[in-house]
GROMACS .gro file of C-alpha atoms in nm:
model
  249
    1UNK     CA    1  33.168  23.558  10.942
    2UNK     CA    2  32.938  23.361  11.177
    3UNK     CA    3  32.578  23.485  11.187
    4UNK     CA    4  32.464  23.624  11.522
    5UNK     CA    5  32.099  23.574  11.621
    6UNK     CA    6  31.941  23.746  11.922
    7UNK     CA    7  31.648  23.555  12.074
    8UNK     CA    8  31.424  23.755  12.306
    9UNK     CA    9  31.234  23.556  12.562
   10UNK     CA   10  31.228  23.287  12.826
   11UNK     CA   11  30.942  23.086  12.680
   12UNK     CA   12  30.951  22.717  12.595
   13UNK     CA   13  30.964  22.813  12.228
   14UNK     CA   14  31.257  23.050  12.285
   15UNK     CA   15  31.460  22.777  12.455
   16UNK     CA   16  31.379  22.528  12.178
   17UNK     CA   17  31.475  22.779  11.911
   18UNK     CA   18  31.804  22.861  12.085
   19UNK     CA   19  31.883  22.492  12.094
   20UNK     CA   20  31.814  22.448  11.723
   21UNK     CA   21  32.020  22.752  11.628
   22UNK     CA   22  32.310  22.660  11.856
   23UNK     CA   23  32.330  22.322  11.687
   24UNK     CA   24  32.402  22.492  11.355
   25UNK     CA   25  32.778  22.508  11.295
   26UNK     CA   26  32.910  22.862  11.297
   27UNK     CA   27  32.594  23.023  11.434
   28UNK     CA   28  32.622  23.247  11.742
   29UNK     CA   29  32.306  23.264  11.953
   30UNK     CA   30  32.235  23.505  12.237
   31UNK     CA   31  31.916  23.462  12.438
   32UNK     CA   32  31.799  23.765  12.635
   33UNK     CA   33  31.598  23.704  12.952
   34UNK     CA   34  31.408  23.978  13.132
   35UNK     CA   35  31.520  23.846  13.471
   36UNK     CA   36  31.171  23.828  13.624
   37UNK     CA   37  31.198  23.455  13.691
   38UNK     CA   38  31.466  23.366  13.943
   39UNK     CA   39  31.540  23.018  13.811
   40UNK     CA   40  31.474  23.005  13.436
   41UNK     CA   41  31.519  22.682  13.246
   42UNK     CA   42  31.848  22.593  13.081
   43UNK     CA   43  31.919  22.777  12.756
   44UNK     CA   44  32.168  22.680  12.485
   45UNK     CA   45  32.419  22.938  12.366
   46UNK     CA   46  32.497  23.271  12.527
   47UNK     CA   47  32.257  23.425  12.779
   48UNK     CA   48  32.214  23.785  12.892
   49UNK     CA   49  31.978  23.894  13.169
   50UNK     CA   50  31.805  24.229  13.208
   51UNK     CA   51  31.660  24.501  12.990
   52UNK     CA   52  31.830  24.695  12.713
   53UNK     CA   53  31.702  25.040  12.801
   54UNK     CA   54  31.408  25.062  12.564
   55UNK     CA   55  31.411  25.061  12.186
   56UNK     CA   56  31.710  25.297  12.171
   57UNK     CA   57  31.921  25.079  12.398
   58UNK     CA   58  31.830  24.768  12.202
   59UNK     CA   59  31.919  24.943  11.875
   60UNK     CA   60  32.263  25.026  12.012
   61UNK     CA   61  32.314  24.669  12.133
   62UNK     CA   62  32.219  24.522  11.795
   63UNK     CA   63  32.476  24.742  11.627
   64UNK     CA   64  32.751  24.690  11.884
   65UNK     CA   65  32.710  24.312  11.886
   66UNK     CA   66  32.672  24.290  11.508
   67UNK     CA   67  32.343  24.104  11.528
   68UNK     CA   68  32.222  23.963  11.198
   69UNK     CA   69  31.865  23.877  11.300
   70UNK     CA   70  31.630  23.914  11.598
   71UNK     CA   71  31.366  23.663  11.706
   72UNK     CA   72  31.105  23.792  11.948
   73UNK     CA   73  30.991  23.474  12.123
   74UNK     CA   74  30.866  23.648  12.437
   75UNK     CA   75  30.536  23.582  12.612
   76UNK     CA   76  30.232  23.678  12.402
   77UNK     CA   77  30.153  23.952  12.657
   78UNK     CA   78  30.501  24.110  12.659
   79UNK     CA   79  30.361  24.401  12.460
   80UNK     CA   80  30.628  24.658  12.544
   81UNK     CA   81  30.917  24.426  12.457
   82UNK     CA   82  30.761  24.339  12.123
   83UNK     CA   83  30.708  24.706  12.039
   84UNK     CA   84  31.068  24.789  12.131
   85UNK     CA   85  31.199  24.497  11.928
   86UNK     CA   86  31.005  24.606  11.620
   87UNK     CA   87  31.132  24.964  11.647
   88UNK     CA   88  31.492  24.868  11.719
   89UNK     CA   89  31.512  24.611  11.439
   90UNK     CA   90  31.371  24.862  11.191
   91UNK     CA   91  31.615  25.137  11.293
   92UNK     CA   92  31.915  24.902  11.299
   93UNK     CA   93  31.816  24.744  10.969
   94UNK     CA   94  31.807  24.395  11.121
   95UNK     CA   95  31.549  24.131  11.015
   96UNK     CA   96  31.287  24.055  11.282
   97UNK     CA   97  31.094  23.731  11.331
   98UNK     CA   98  30.813  23.715  11.587
   99UNK     CA   99  30.740  23.368  11.726
  100UNK     CA  100  30.404  23.328  11.899
  101UNK     CA  101  30.244  22.999  11.995
  102UNK     CA  102  29.881  22.973  11.875
  103UNK     CA  103  29.616  23.108  12.109
  104UNK     CA  104  29.348  22.893  12.268
  105UNK     CA  105  29.009  22.853  12.103
  106UNK     CA  106  28.681  22.767  12.275
  107UNK     CA  107  28.523  22.432  12.199
  108UNK     CA  108  28.179  22.278  12.252
  109UNK     CA  109  28.068  22.317  12.612
  110UNK     CA  110  28.304  22.604  12.694
  111UNK     CA  111  28.161  22.910  12.872
  112UNK     CA  112  28.415  23.173  12.777
  113UNK     CA  113  28.392  23.547  12.836
  114UNK     CA  114  28.657  23.718  12.621
  115UNK     CA  115  28.778  24.058  12.746
  116UNK     CA  116  29.048  24.302  12.636
  117UNK     CA  117  29.217  24.368  12.970
  118UNK     CA  118  29.260  24.256  13.330
  119UNK     CA  119  29.051  24.555  13.435
  120UNK     CA  120  28.765  24.435  13.218
  121UNK     CA  121  28.805  24.084  13.361
  122UNK     CA  122  28.777  24.221  13.715
  123UNK     CA  123  28.459  24.404  13.617
  124UNK     CA  124  28.290  24.080  13.514
  125UNK     CA  125  28.375  23.873  13.818
  126UNK     CA  126  28.109  23.984  14.070
  127UNK     CA  127  27.839  23.867  13.828
  128UNK     CA  128  28.002  23.531  13.756
  129UNK     CA  129  28.117  23.384  14.084
  130UNK     CA  130  28.250  23.429  14.434
  131UNK     CA  131  28.555  23.199  14.441
  132UNK     CA  132  28.803  23.279  14.166
  133UNK     CA  133  29.098  23.083  14.028
  134UNK     CA  134  29.331  23.353  13.899
  135UNK     CA  135  29.605  23.246  13.655
  136UNK     CA  136  29.709  23.579  13.508
  137UNK     CA  137  30.064  23.588  13.648
  138UNK     CA  138  30.212  23.749  13.955
  139UNK     CA  139  30.214  24.099  13.804
  140UNK     CA  140  29.841  24.103  13.731
  141UNK     CA  141  29.687  24.082  14.076
  142UNK     CA  142  29.662  24.457  14.129
  143UNK     CA  143  29.371  24.479  13.885
  144UNK     CA  144  29.165  24.265  14.125
  145UNK     CA  145  29.275  24.422  14.453
  146UNK     CA  146  28.951  24.619  14.496
  147UNK     CA  147  28.735  24.305  14.490
  148UNK     CA  148  28.728  24.268  14.867
  149UNK     CA  149  28.417  24.049  14.877
  150UNK     CA  150  28.555  23.774  14.655
  151UNK     CA  151  28.788  23.487  14.742
  152UNK     CA  152  29.087  23.421  14.515
  153UNK     CA  153  29.325  23.136  14.450
  154UNK     CA  154  29.616  23.289  14.258
  155UNK     CA  155  29.876  23.069  14.092
  156UNK     CA  156  30.212  23.193  13.965
  157UNK     CA  157  30.569  23.073  13.920
  158UNK     CA  158  30.715  23.344  14.144
  159UNK     CA  159  30.560  23.499  14.459
  160UNK     CA  160  30.330  23.791  14.369
  161UNK     CA  161  30.375  24.136  14.517
  162UNK     CA  162  30.113  24.375  14.657
  163UNK     CA  163  29.867  24.512  14.586
  164UNK     CA  164  29.644  24.208  14.562
  165UNK     CA  165  29.294  24.114  14.679
  166UNK     CA  166  29.275  24.083  15.058
  167UNK     CA  167  29.136  23.729  15.045
  168UNK     CA  168  29.398  23.559  14.829
  169UNK     CA  169  29.549  23.214  14.864
  170UNK     CA  170  29.873  23.194  14.662
  171UNK     CA  171  29.988  22.875  14.492
  172UNK     CA  172  30.343  22.865  14.357
  173UNK     CA  173  30.372  22.618  14.071
  174UNK     CA  174  30.509  22.582  13.721
  175UNK     CA  175  30.342  22.384  13.443
  176UNK     CA  176  30.281  22.157  13.272
  177UNK     CA  177  29.961  22.070  13.456
  178UNK     CA  178  29.724  21.776  13.409
  179UNK     CA  179  29.347  21.775  13.370
  180UNK     CA  180  29.313  21.550  13.674
  181UNK     CA  181  29.527  21.782  13.884
  182UNK     CA  182  29.345  22.095  13.769
  183UNK     CA  183  29.007  21.934  13.830
  184UNK     CA  184  29.108  21.840  14.183
  185UNK     CA  185  29.236  22.193  14.247
  186UNK     CA  186  28.912  22.353  14.128
  187UNK     CA  187  28.705  22.117  14.342
  188UNK     CA  188  28.923  22.141  14.652
  189UNK     CA  189  28.908  22.521  14.650
  190UNK     CA  190  28.541  22.527  14.545
  191UNK     CA  191  28.625  22.754  14.253
  192UNK     CA  192  28.327  22.882  14.055
  193UNK     CA  193  28.503  23.101  13.795
  194UNK     CA  194  28.842  23.091  13.622
  195UNK     CA  195  29.037  23.393  13.494
  196UNK     CA  196  29.326  23.345  13.252
  197UNK     CA  197  29.523  23.518  12.982
  198UNK     CA  198  29.521  23.365  12.635
  199UNK     CA  199  29.880  23.246  12.668
  200UNK     CA  200  29.827  22.946  12.443
  201UNK     CA  201  30.031  22.627  12.453
  202UNK     CA  202  29.972  22.289  12.610
  203UNK     CA  203  30.155  22.339  12.940
  204UNK     CA  204  29.873  22.533  13.107
  205UNK     CA  205  29.574  22.438  12.889
  206UNK     CA  206  29.451  22.163  13.122
  207UNK     CA  207  29.270  22.417  13.342
  208UNK     CA  208  29.044  22.502  13.046
  209UNK     CA  209  28.945  22.139  13.002
  210UNK     CA  210  28.886  22.103  13.375
  211UNK     CA  211  28.668  22.416  13.379
  212UNK     CA  212  28.468  22.286  13.082
  213UNK     CA  213  28.414  21.948  13.247
  214UNK     CA  214  28.292  22.120  13.565
  215UNK     CA  215  28.074  22.369  13.377
  216UNK     CA  216  28.263  22.673  13.507
  217UNK     CA  217  28.273  23.012  13.334
  218UNK     CA  218  28.615  23.124  13.209
  219UNK     CA  219  28.713  23.488  13.166
  220UNK     CA  220  28.980  23.499  12.894
  221UNK     CA  221  29.195  23.809  12.847
  222UNK     CA  222  29.272  23.850  12.477
  223UNK     CA  223  29.626  23.901  12.352
  224UNK     CA  224  29.743  24.253  12.268
  225UNK     CA  225  29.781  24.317  11.894
  226UNK     CA  226  30.120  24.303  11.726
  227UNK     CA  227  30.278  24.631  11.611
  228UNK     CA  228  30.167  24.760  11.272
  229UNK     CA  229  30.329  24.573  10.988
  230UNK     CA  230  30.452  24.288  11.209
  231UNK     CA  231  30.334  23.930  11.156
  232UNK     CA  232  30.408  23.619  11.360
  233UNK     CA  233  30.492  23.256  11.299
  234UNK     CA  234  30.347  22.988  11.525
  235UNK     CA  235  30.625  22.737  11.588
  236UNK     CA  236  31.000  22.682  11.588
  237UNK     CA  237  31.025  22.521  11.240
  238UNK     CA  238  30.838  22.816  11.090
  239UNK     CA  239  31.067  23.060  11.275
  240UNK     CA  240  31.376  22.883  11.140
  241UNK     CA  241  31.234  22.894  10.788
  242UNK     CA  242  31.153  23.265  10.819
  243UNK     CA  243  31.502  23.333  10.954
  244UNK     CA  244  31.664  23.150  10.665
  245UNK     CA  245  31.450  23.339  10.415
  246UNK     CA  246  31.523  23.680  10.565
  247UNK     CA  247  31.895  23.635  10.618
  248UNK     CA  248  31.952  23.501  10.267
  249UNK     CA  249  31.765  23.783  10.096
   0.00000   0.00000   0.00000
């Protein structure tokens, strides 16, 4: 019987993994997308859109669809999905692989302020700058809505929804971005502080280099921890190796 692998996520790594698995003869691949992005990139294999109904709904789906393994390749900040995947896989008795790209690390000349949450990031801003480049995603602006004295440039793939800071200029764009482009953006908008989540990856890392070159402080929201007992691999080859190991045991 053909193995069935469920891939959770719409990340670059999830699409690459789906492509690798789909190329394997006899392997059925289903990629689940949350549906928050209106025009996601092309994905190999089967695609389903929308939630499962929590851990219980996902458990039922794994059983009904006879899934042999689950790969959580969601965004590093998709904490609820990762928790549900861990619970559902354990209850259904299905192997789970978590794929997370490596996080960013500060280098010489960086002025990073690590924080645990968007709320903590908002608390630091009045002491760091007045014009903020906010790259925390369209769902994160509410944490900054009370900062009425600051000016924000907020970039996201999809239009953000209220609440958001009253003085916000929205830029709709999708990476990858270049250092030259990010440097020009920071200068044109006279940005004096950057706020970002530690998403990792090369597609959006250029802003960190640009901020370093301009001597700007960067508030970095740390990733949430993985569920107890869950470990992650950092790239697609490692995920494939872990899958092969788990499904053969």
